[in-house]
Tab-separated table of C-alpha atoms in Angstrom:
chain	number	residue	atom	x	y	z
A	4	GLN	CA	0.000	0.000	0.000
A	5	SER	CA	1.717	3.172	-1.206
A	6	VAL	CA	1.399	6.464	0.664
A	7	LEU	CA	0.645	8.304	-2.592
A	8	THR	CA	-2.215	6.942	-4.683
A	9	GLN	CA	-2.017	6.612	-8.454
A	10	PRO	CA	-4.298	4.791	-10.892
A	11	PRO	CA	-2.634	1.491	-11.821
A	12	SER	CA	-3.136	2.050	-15.522
A	13	ALA	CA	-3.840	4.685	-18.147
A	14	SER	CA	-4.029	4.608	-21.900
A	15	GLY	CA	-4.327	6.799	-24.947
A	16	THR	CA	-3.865	6.880	-28.683
A	17	PRO	CA	-1.021	8.651	-30.495
A	18	GLY	CA	-1.479	12.403	-30.497
A	19	GLN	CA	-3.923	12.332	-27.604
A	20	ARG	CA	-3.526	14.119	-24.247
A	21	VAL	CA	-3.353	11.912	-21.168
A	22	THR	CA	-3.283	12.835	-17.490
A	23	ILE	CA	-2.118	10.756	-14.545
A	24	SER	CA	-3.217	11.686	-11.042
A	25	CYS	CA	-1.399	11.376	-7.738
A	26	SER	CA	-3.315	11.756	-4.508
A	27	GLY	CA	-1.769	12.304	-1.102
A	28	SER	CA	-2.371	14.096	2.169
A	29	SER	CA	-1.492	17.229	4.082
A	30	SER	CA	1.756	15.669	5.340
A	31	ASN	CA	3.154	15.041	1.880
A	32	ILE	CA	1.718	16.647	-1.273
A	33	GLY	CA	-0.206	19.200	0.769
A	34	SER	CA	2.975	20.675	2.215
A	35	ASN	CA	5.766	19.643	-0.157
A	36	THR	CA	6.589	19.697	-3.847
A	37	VAL	CA	5.961	16.739	-6.154
A	38	ASN	CA	8.309	14.978	-8.536
A	39	TRP	CA	7.488	12.628	-11.397
A	40	TYR	CA	9.614	9.822	-12.798
A	41	GLN	CA	9.329	7.864	-16.036
A	42	GLN	CA	10.501	4.250	-16.106
A	43	LEU	CA	10.800	2.686	-19.535
A	44	PRO	CA	10.668	-1.137	-19.603
A	45	GLY	CA	13.811	-2.696	-18.170
A	46	THR	CA	15.484	0.606	-17.327
A	47	ALA	CA	16.101	2.800	-14.307
A	48	PRO	CA	13.629	5.578	-13.503
A	49	LYS	CA	14.315	8.958	-15.058
A	50	LEU	CA	13.410	12.322	-13.552
A	51	LEU	CA	10.608	13.826	-15.625
A	52	ILE	CA	9.194	16.678	-13.535
A	53	TYR	CA	10.516	18.225	-10.320
A	54	SER	CA	9.165	20.844	-7.915
A	55	ASN	CA	5.603	20.291	-9.199
A	56	ASN	CA	6.050	21.664	-12.701
A	57	GLN	CA	9.712	22.027	-13.632
A	58	ARG	CA	11.229	20.043	-16.481
A	59	PRO	CA	14.885	18.972	-16.378
A	60	SER	CA	16.939	19.824	-19.421
A	61	GLY	CA	16.115	17.478	-22.274
A	62	VAL	CA	12.571	16.608	-21.221
A	63	PRO	CA	10.121	17.584	-23.984
A	64	ASP	CA	7.564	20.261	-23.187
A	65	ARG	CA	4.859	17.702	-24.011
A	66	PHE	CA	5.253	16.707	-20.369
A	67	SER	CA	3.838	19.020	-17.729
A	68	GLY	CA	3.045	18.815	-14.041
A	69	SER	CA	0.669	20.580	-11.706
A	70	LYS	CA	-0.374	20.482	-8.068
A	71	SER	CA	-3.480	21.563	-6.214
A	72	GLY	CA	-3.999	20.957	-2.516
A	73	THR	CA	-3.172	17.347	-1.732
A	74	SER	CA	-3.205	16.131	-5.341
A	75	ALA	CA	-0.896	16.403	-8.308
A	76	SER	CA	-1.149	15.556	-11.982
A	77	LEU	CA	1.151	14.697	-14.837
A	78	ALA	CA	-0.072	15.590	-18.309
A	79	ILE	CA	1.343	14.228	-21.532
A	80	SER	CA	0.206	15.913	-24.713
A	81	GLY	CA	0.817	14.711	-28.257
A	82	LEU	CA	1.162	11.151	-26.967
A	83	GLN	CA	3.852	9.101	-28.708
A	84	SER	CA	4.547	5.380	-28.730
A	85	GLU	CA	7.821	5.927	-26.874
A	86	ASP	CA	5.868	7.373	-23.943
A	87	GLU	CA	4.693	3.867	-23.065
A	88	ALA	CA	6.208	3.402	-19.612
A	89	ASP	CA	5.523	3.356	-15.891
A	90	TYR	CA	5.142	6.741	-14.228
A	91	TYR	CA	5.715	7.425	-10.526
A	92	CYS	CA	4.993	10.456	-8.380
A	93	ALA	CA	7.043	11.180	-5.248
A	94	ALA	CA	7.273	13.743	-2.459
A	95	TRP	CA	8.595	14.382	1.017
A	96	ASP	CA	6.328	13.183	3.812
A	97	ASP	CA	6.571	15.048	7.112
A	98	SER	CA	5.714	12.060	9.267
A	99	LEU	CA	5.882	11.936	13.054
A	100	ASN	CA	8.750	9.433	12.721
A	101	GLY	CA	10.795	11.898	10.734
A	102	PRO	CA	10.653	13.179	7.160
A	103	TYR	CA	10.971	10.598	4.449
A	104	VAL	CA	10.445	10.207	0.722
A	105	VAL	CA	7.246	8.536	-0.423
A	106	PHE	CA	6.365	7.224	-3.870
A	107	GLY	CA	3.101	6.482	-5.572
A	108	GLY	CA	2.418	2.916	-6.630
A	109	GLY	CA	3.024	3.763	-10.260
A	110	THR	CA	0.835	4.079	-13.351
A	111	LYS	CA	1.416	1.926	-16.403
A	112	LEU	CA	0.744	4.001	-19.511
A	113	THR	CA	-0.224	2.110	-22.638
A	114	VAL	CA	-0.193	3.781	-26.041
A	115	LEU	CA	-2.894	2.059	-28.085
B	29	GLN	CA	28.110	13.813	-16.890
B	30	VAL	CA	27.260	12.275	-13.528
B	31	GLN	CA	27.256	8.481	-13.589
B	32	LEU	CA	26.474	5.990	-10.834
B	33	GLN	CA	27.154	2.259	-10.774
B	34	GLU	CA	25.907	-0.229	-8.195
B	35	SER	CA	27.964	-3.283	-7.288
B	36	GLY	CA	27.665	-6.179	-4.867
B	37	PRO	CA	26.478	-9.774	-4.501
B	38	GLY	CA	23.411	-10.734	-6.477
B	39	LEU	CA	22.420	-13.456	-4.030
B	40	VAL	CA	22.121	-13.175	-0.256
B	41	LYS	CA	20.931	-15.793	2.206
B	42	PRO	CA	17.989	-15.136	4.537
B	43	SER	CA	18.957	-13.551	7.890
B	44	GLU	CA	22.264	-12.325	6.460
B	45	THR	CA	23.309	-8.760	5.589
B	46	LEU	CA	22.917	-7.309	2.104
B	47	SER	CA	25.835	-5.055	1.144
B	48	LEU	CA	25.996	-2.839	-1.926
B	49	THR	CA	28.318	-0.075	-3.078
B	50	CYS	CA	27.628	2.795	-5.446
B	51	THR	CA	30.565	4.268	-7.328
B	52	VAL	CA	30.093	7.824	-8.594
B	53	SER	CA	31.964	9.232	-11.585
B	54	GLY	CA	31.828	12.644	-13.219
B	55	TYR	CA	31.127	14.381	-9.915
B	56	SER	CA	32.872	14.520	-6.551
B	57	ILE	CA	30.662	13.377	-3.672
B	58	SER	CA	32.519	15.882	-1.476
B	59	SER	CA	31.247	18.752	-3.641
B	60	GLY	CA	27.751	18.478	-2.276
B	61	TYR	CA	24.355	16.854	-2.743
B	62	TYR	CA	22.957	13.902	-0.867
B	63	TRP	CA	23.238	10.401	-2.297
B	64	GLY	CA	20.555	7.782	-1.885
B	65	TRP	CA	19.308	4.236	-2.288
B	66	ILE	CA	15.954	3.202	-3.722
B	67	ARG	CA	14.680	-0.326	-4.332
B	68	GLN	CA	12.033	-1.945	-6.510
B	69	PRO	CA	10.744	-5.488	-5.866
B	70	PRO	CA	10.088	-7.430	-9.073
B	71	GLY	CA	6.922	-6.152	-10.731
B	72	LYS	CA	6.275	-3.612	-7.986
B	73	GLY	CA	6.816	0.070	-7.261
B	74	LEU	CA	9.671	2.150	-5.894
B	75	GLU	CA	10.647	2.403	-2.227
B	76	TRP	CA	13.134	4.909	-0.840
B	77	ILE	CA	15.624	3.349	1.580
B	78	GLY	CA	17.716	6.284	2.715
B	79	SER	CA	20.222	8.974	1.774
B	80	ILE	CA	23.563	10.339	2.974
B	81	TYR	CA	25.600	13.571	2.699
B	82	HIS	CA	29.370	13.592	2.335
B	83	SER	CA	29.615	14.695	5.966
B	84	GLY	CA	27.823	11.531	7.024
B	85	SER	CA	24.453	13.123	7.750
B	86	THR	CA	21.678	10.647	6.916
B	87	TYR	CA	17.974	10.313	6.310
B	88	TYR	CA	16.353	6.872	6.545
B	89	ASN	CA	12.953	5.423	5.687
B	90	PRO	CA	11.347	4.846	9.116
B	91	SER	CA	10.075	1.430	8.032
B	92	LEU	CA	13.622	0.206	7.329
B	93	LYS	CA	15.650	2.337	9.718
B	94	SER	CA	16.304	-0.417	12.260
B	95	ARG	CA	18.003	-2.586	9.621
B	96	VAL	CA	19.716	-0.016	7.392
B	97	THR	CA	23.144	1.593	7.502
B	98	ILE	CA	24.325	3.938	4.759
B	99	SER	CA	27.925	5.119	4.765
B	100	VAL	CA	30.151	7.218	2.512
B	101	ASP	CA	33.804	6.959	1.460
B	102	THR	CA	34.776	10.254	-0.136
B	103	SER	CA	38.314	9.043	-0.908
B	104	LYS	CA	36.856	6.432	-3.259
B	105	ASN	CA	33.892	8.589	-4.327
B	106	GLN	CA	31.581	5.823	-3.166
B	107	PHE	CA	28.688	5.325	-0.807
B	108	SER	CA	27.360	2.045	0.529
B	109	LEU	CA	24.237	0.309	1.783
B	110	LYS	CA	23.970	-2.404	4.410
B	111	LEU	CA	20.598	-4.029	5.096
B	112	SER	CA	20.606	-6.583	7.892
B	113	SER	CA	18.418	-9.598	8.668
B	114	VAL	CA	17.152	-9.876	5.118
B	115	THR	CA	14.157	-11.963	4.069
B	116	ALA	CA	12.639	-12.835	0.717
B	117	ALA	CA	10.700	-9.560	0.924
B	118	ASP	CA	13.996	-7.716	0.450
B	119	THR	CA	14.464	-9.220	-3.008
B	120	ALA	CA	14.524	-6.253	-5.356
B	121	VAL	CA	16.423	-4.198	-7.865
B	122	TYR	CA	18.470	-1.725	-5.832
B	123	TYR	CA	19.230	1.665	-7.355
B	124	CYS	CA	21.602	4.364	-6.184
B	125	ALA	CA	20.931	7.971	-7.128
B	126	ARG	CA	21.951	11.565	-6.523
B	127	TRP	CA	19.442	13.351	-4.315
B	128	VAL	CA	18.466	17.015	-4.223
B	129	VAL	CA	17.276	17.066	-0.640
B	130	VAL	CA	15.213	20.288	-0.700
B	131	ALA	CA	12.785	18.947	-3.284
B	132	ALA	CA	13.477	15.263	-2.517
B	133	THR	CA	14.452	14.864	-6.177
B	134	PHE	CA	16.563	12.014	-7.542
B	135	ASP	CA	18.156	13.530	-10.638
B	136	TYR	CA	20.792	10.953	-11.638
B	137	TRP	CA	20.299	7.196	-11.261
B	138	GLY	CA	22.425	4.097	-11.544
B	139	GLN	CA	21.252	1.265	-13.769
B	140	GLY	CA	20.255	-0.848	-10.765
B	141	THR	CA	21.319	-4.252	-9.520
B	142	LEU	CA	19.082	-7.207	-8.715
B	143	VAL	CA	19.588	-8.739	-5.298
B	144	THR	CA	17.819	-12.009	-4.591
B	145	VAL	CA	17.372	-13.286	-1.050
B	146	SER	CA	17.288	-17.062	-1.103
B	147	SER	CA	18.941	-20.009	0.581
């Protein structure tokens, strides 16, 4: 059971816009920034979005992130076949046991 | 270009200690940033284990804290993970990564190494 909740799957056709949600609580998303990672099959995760909506150098502007309250979203516009991957959200959690990093359970994106 | 490479035994027996090392190239650990470990059981999601600064300051996942030790060797530009009393549930791909602590962002990752816990 992951601290951050993501839908297990999402899908879209080439060219379409797809969004993936990430739901948390006041101790994590509600009070900290959100990061998104893309994991292509058989590879290590790659940073896709940091600090809610910032793209690292080299990440296409088709990828965008947003946050509102205790939820965050990743949007992918102009969907391409190479976007088929697992996507994870992550954030600090200010727990009583000390701050720690929490991940969502991941969303498998299928390009139909 | 920052590069990280995990190394260590791929098979560990139950109740023993898992030990992995991450070698960093293209960046000096002593220059800053935290450095962390993340794991991923087969077919499952990501779990943060802990992170360390070159000074030795650490953050640990509370659920693993009692079994985890992360250390750093700046002379070798390496940091290491020890996880004690392992069980089959600790079978996973273990990744090392550079960590921007303020935003809890892992910006550079190693390729990962599979560690299987089995007798």
